[in-house]
CSV table of C-alpha atoms in Angstrom, one decimal:
chain,number,residue,atom,x,y,z
I,27,VAL,CA,-39.8,-10.7,-25.4
I,28,SER,CA,-42.6,-12.9,-24.0
I,29,ASP,CA,-41.2,-12.8,-20.4
I,30,PRO,CA,-39.3,-9.6,-19.7
I,31,LEU,CA,-38.9,-10.1,-16.0
I,32,VAL,CA,-35.8,-11.4,-14.3
I,33,ASN,CA,-35.9,-14.8,-12.7
I,34,VAL,CA,-34.6,-13.8,-9.3
I,35,GLN,CA,-33.7,-17.4,-8.5
I,36,LEU,CA,-30.9,-17.2,-11.2
I,37,VAL,CA,-29.5,-13.8,-10.2
I,38,ASP,CA,-26.8,-15.2,-7.8
I,39,ASN,CA,-25.6,-17.5,-10.6
I,40,ILE,CA,-25.2,-14.7,-13.1
I,41,VAL,CA,-24.3,-11.4,-11.3
I,42,GLY,CA,-20.7,-11.6,-10.2
I,43,ALA,CA,-20.0,-14.7,-12.1
I,44,GLN,CA,-16.2,-15.5,-12.6
I,45,ALA,CA,-16.5,-15.0,-16.3
I,46,HIS,CA,-17.9,-11.5,-15.8
I,47,LYS,CA,-15.3,-10.6,-13.2
I,48,ALA,CA,-12.6,-11.8,-15.7
I,49,ALA,CA,-14.1,-9.6,-18.4
I,50,ALA,CA,-14.1,-6.6,-16.1
I,51,ASP,CA,-10.4,-7.2,-15.3
I,52,VAL,CA,-9.5,-7.3,-19.0
I,53,ILE,CA,-11.5,-4.1,-19.7
I,54,SER,CA,-10.1,-2.3,-16.6
I,55,ASP,CA,-6.5,-3.3,-17.4
I,56,ARG,CA,-6.7,-1.6,-20.8
I,57,THR,CA,-8.0,1.7,-19.5
I,58,VAL,CA,-5.1,2.7,-17.1
I,59,THR,CA,-3.3,5.5,-18.9
I,60,LEU,CA,0.4,6.4,-18.3
I,61,VAL,CA,0.4,10.1,-19.0
I,62,LYS,CA,3.9,11.0,-18.0
I,63,ASN,CA,7.0,9.0,-16.9
I,64,SER,CA,9.8,11.4,-17.6
I,65,ASP,CA,12.1,10.1,-14.8
I,66,LYS,CA,11.4,6.5,-15.7
I,67,VAL,CA,10.1,5.8,-12.2
I,68,LEU,CA,7.7,3.2,-13.7
I,69,PRO,CA,7.6,0.3,-13.8
I,70,LEU,CA,8.3,-0.3,-10.1
I,71,LYS,CA,10.2,-3.4,-8.9
I,72,PRO,CA,7.8,-4.5,-6.1
I,73,ALA,CA,10.0,-7.1,-4.3
I,74,GLY,CA,11.0,-5.5,-1.0
I,75,LEU,CA,9.8,-2.1,-2.1
I,76,LYS,CA,8.3,0.2,0.6
I,77,VAL,CA,5.3,2.0,-0.8
I,78,LEU,CA,3.2,4.7,0.9
I,79,VAL,CA,-0.3,5.0,-0.5
I,80,THR,CA,-1.9,8.3,0.3
I,81,GLY,CA,-4.4,10.8,-0.9
I,82,TRP,CA,-8.1,10.4,-1.4
I,83,GLY,CA,-10.3,7.4,-0.7
I,84,VAL,CA,-10.6,5.3,2.5
I,85,THR,CA,-11.4,2.1,0.6
I,86,THR,CA,-9.4,2.9,-2.5
I,87,THR,CA,-6.1,3.6,-0.7
I,88,GLN,CA,-6.5,0.4,1.2
I,89,LEU,CA,-7.2,-1.6,-2.0
I,90,VAL,CA,-4.2,-0.2,-3.8
I,91,ALA,CA,-2.0,-1.0,-0.8
I,92,GLY,CA,-3.3,-4.5,-0.7
I,93,GLU,CA,-2.5,-5.0,-4.3
I,94,PHE,CA,1.0,-3.8,-3.8
I,95,THR,CA,1.4,-6.3,-0.9
I,96,SER,CA,0.1,-9.1,-3.1
I,97,HIS,CA,3.0,-8.3,-5.6
I,98,GLY,CA,5.6,-8.5,-2.8
I,99,ALA,CA,5.9,-4.9,-1.8
I,100,SER,CA,5.5,-3.5,1.8
I,101,ALA,CA,2.7,-1.0,1.7
I,102,SER,CA,1.4,1.5,4.3
I,103,VAL,CA,-1.6,3.9,4.0
I,104,VAL,CA,-2.2,7.5,5.1
I,105,GLU,CA,-5.6,8.4,3.7
I,106,THR,CA,-6.0,12.2,3.6
I,107,GLY,CA,-9.5,12.7,2.3
I,108,ILE,CA,-11.0,15.0,-0.3
I,109,SER,CA,-9.8,18.2,1.3
I,110,PRO,CA,-6.7,17.3,3.4
I,111,SER,CA,-6.1,19.3,6.6
I,112,SER,CA,-2.6,20.5,7.4
I,113,ALA,CA,-2.3,17.8,10.0
I,114,LYS,CA,-3.2,15.1,7.4
I,115,ILE,CA,-0.7,16.6,5.0
I,116,THR,CA,2.0,16.5,7.7
I,117,ALA,CA,1.1,12.9,8.5
I,118,ALA,CA,1.5,11.9,4.9
I,119,THR,CA,4.8,13.7,4.4
I,120,THR,CA,6.1,12.3,7.6
I,121,ALA,CA,5.2,8.8,6.5
I,122,ALA,CA,6.9,9.4,3.2
I,123,ALA,CA,10.2,9.6,4.9
I,124,SER,CA,10.3,5.8,5.4
I,125,ALA,CA,9.0,4.9,1.9
I,126,ASP,CA,10.9,4.2,-1.3
I,127,VAL,CA,8.0,5.5,-3.4
I,128,VAL,CA,4.8,7.4,-2.7
I,129,VAL,CA,1.6,6.8,-4.7
I,130,VAL,CA,-0.9,9.6,-4.1
I,131,LEU,CA,-4.5,9.3,-5.3
I,132,THR,CA,-6.3,12.5,-6.4
I,133,ASN,CA,-10.0,13.0,-6.9
I,134,LYS,CA,-11.1,16.4,-8.4
I,135,ALA,CA,-7.8,18.0,-7.3
I,136,TRP,CA,-8.3,20.5,-10.1
I,137,SER,CA,-10.9,22.1,-7.8
I,138,ASN,CA,-9.3,21.5,-4.5
I,139,LYS,CA,-6.2,23.4,-3.5
I,140,ALA,CA,-5.6,21.2,-0.4
I,141,GLN,CA,-5.0,18.2,-2.6
I,142,LEU,CA,-2.6,20.2,-4.8
I,143,THR,CA,-0.8,21.2,-1.6
I,144,LEU,CA,-0.5,17.6,-0.6
I,145,VAL,CA,1.2,16.6,-3.8
I,146,GLU,CA,3.5,19.7,-3.7
I,147,LYS,CA,4.6,18.8,-0.1
I,148,LEU,CA,5.1,15.1,-1.1
I,149,ASN,CA,7.3,16.2,-4.0
I,150,ALA,CA,9.3,18.3,-1.6
I,151,THR,CA,10.3,15.2,0.4
I,152,GLY,CA,12.5,14.2,-2.5
I,153,LYS,CA,10.9,10.8,-2.7
I,154,LYS,CA,9.6,9.3,-6.0
I,155,VAL,CA,6.0,10.4,-6.3
I,156,VAL,CA,3.4,8.8,-8.6
I,157,VAL,CA,0.3,10.9,-8.9
I,158,VAL,CA,-2.8,8.9,-9.9
I,159,ALA,CA,-6.0,10.7,-10.9
I,160,VAL,CA,-8.7,8.2,-9.9
I,161,ARG,CA,-11.6,10.2,-11.3
I,162,ASP,CA,-10.9,13.3,-13.5
I,163,PRO,CA,-7.8,13.1,-15.6
I,164,TYR,CA,-7.8,16.9,-15.6
I,165,ASP,CA,-6.0,16.7,-12.2
I,166,LEU,CA,-2.8,15.8,-14.0
I,167,THR,CA,-2.2,19.3,-15.4
I,168,TYR,CA,-2.7,20.9,-12.0
I,169,VAL,CA,0.0,18.9,-10.2
I,170,SER,CA,3.7,18.8,-10.7
I,171,SER,CA,5.2,15.3,-10.9
I,172,SER,CA,7.4,13.3,-13.2
I,173,THR,CA,5.0,10.4,-13.0
I,174,LEU,CA,1.3,10.8,-13.9
I,175,VAL,CA,-1.3,8.1,-14.3
I,176,ALA,CA,-5.1,8.3,-15.0
I,177,THR,CA,-7.6,5.5,-14.1
I,178,TYR,CA,-10.9,7.4,-14.6
I,179,SER,CA,-12.5,5.3,-11.9
I,180,TYR,CA,-12.1,4.1,-8.4
I,181,SER,CA,-14.4,1.1,-8.7
I,182,PRO,CA,-13.2,-2.0,-6.8
I,183,VAL,CA,-11.8,-3.6,-10.0
I,184,THR,CA,-9.6,-0.5,-10.7
I,185,PRO,CA,-6.9,-0.8,-8.0
I,186,LYS,CA,-5.9,-4.3,-9.2
I,187,SER,CA,-5.4,-2.9,-12.8
I,188,LEU,CA,-3.6,0.2,-11.5
I,189,VAL,CA,-1.0,-1.8,-9.6
I,190,LYS,CA,-0.5,-4.3,-12.4
I,191,VAL,CA,0.5,-1.3,-14.5
I,192,LEU,CA,2.6,0.3,-11.8
I,193,VAL,CA,4.7,-2.8,-11.3
I,194,GLY,CA,5.0,-3.7,-14.9
I,195,LYS,CA,2.8,-6.8,-14.9
I,196,PHE,CA,0.7,-5.1,-17.6
I,197,ASN,CA,2.1,-2.7,-20.2
I,198,PRO,CA,-0.1,0.4,-20.2
I,199,VAL,CA,-2.1,0.8,-23.3
I,200,GLY,CA,-4.8,3.3,-22.1
I,201,LYS,CA,-5.2,6.5,-24.1
I,202,LEU,CA,-6.7,9.8,-22.9
I,203,PRO,CA,-10.3,10.2,-24.0
I,204,VAL,CA,-10.1,14.0,-23.7
I,205,ASP,CA,-7.6,16.8,-24.2
I,206,LEU,CA,-6.0,17.9,-20.9
I,207,PRO,CA,-5.6,21.7,-21.1
I,208,ALA,CA,-3.3,23.9,-19.1
I,209,PRO,CA,-5.0,25.3,-15.9
I,210,GLY,CA,-6.8,28.5,-16.8
I,211,ALA,CA,-6.0,28.2,-20.5
I,212,PRO,CA,-8.5,25.9,-22.1
I,213,ASP,CA,-7.1,26.5,-25.6
I,214,THR,CA,-3.6,25.3,-24.6
I,215,VAL,CA,-3.5,21.5,-24.7
I,216,VAL,CA,-0.8,19.9,-22.4
I,217,TYR,CA,-1.7,16.3,-23.2
I,218,PRO,CA,-3.9,15.7,-26.2
I,219,PHE,CA,-6.8,13.3,-26.8
I,220,GLY,CA,-5.3,9.9,-27.6
I,221,HIS,CA,-2.1,10.4,-25.6
I,222,GLY,CA,-0.8,7.5,-23.6
I,223,LEU,CA,2.6,6.0,-22.9
I,224,GLY,CA,3.8,2.4,-22.6
I,225,TYR,CA,7.0,0.7,-21.3
């Protein structure tokens, strides 16, 4: 290459270009993996649906809620952090009482008992609970829920793809890139490499 340096005058015309954003959407849509849907909670019908988005991620929970709103649902947020306190868990379970469905985002819950407690308490409310592992898919064998989803990322493009799958605008085609073993039993595979459900 005769001139390996970037022409900084052209950066704004290339980085973040619409064609690149569209390509990112297509890639992201195809990665969302529906791991479990045993009670057929998904796909959700968003029109008039009351959704509580809770769990990890100040920005991520807000983005997911915004995507639900754009699809016609009514969404509220109770962000609980990486290690939710008892007060935050109580706030989330209290808010769940007025929701039709709860979407709880986890991040490394396999190593964080407080996040597991949050999911357990949300399940105890009797509401439909969708657990979304936004980083490590391993979270999904540590939680008990009839509806499990993995996104592998919480980058800004991911919430749009996630909600498209949750409301059935995109049929999930993502597949697990790893085995998900049972907690404390690495040789016992709960969900194998290549597993992924559709509608």
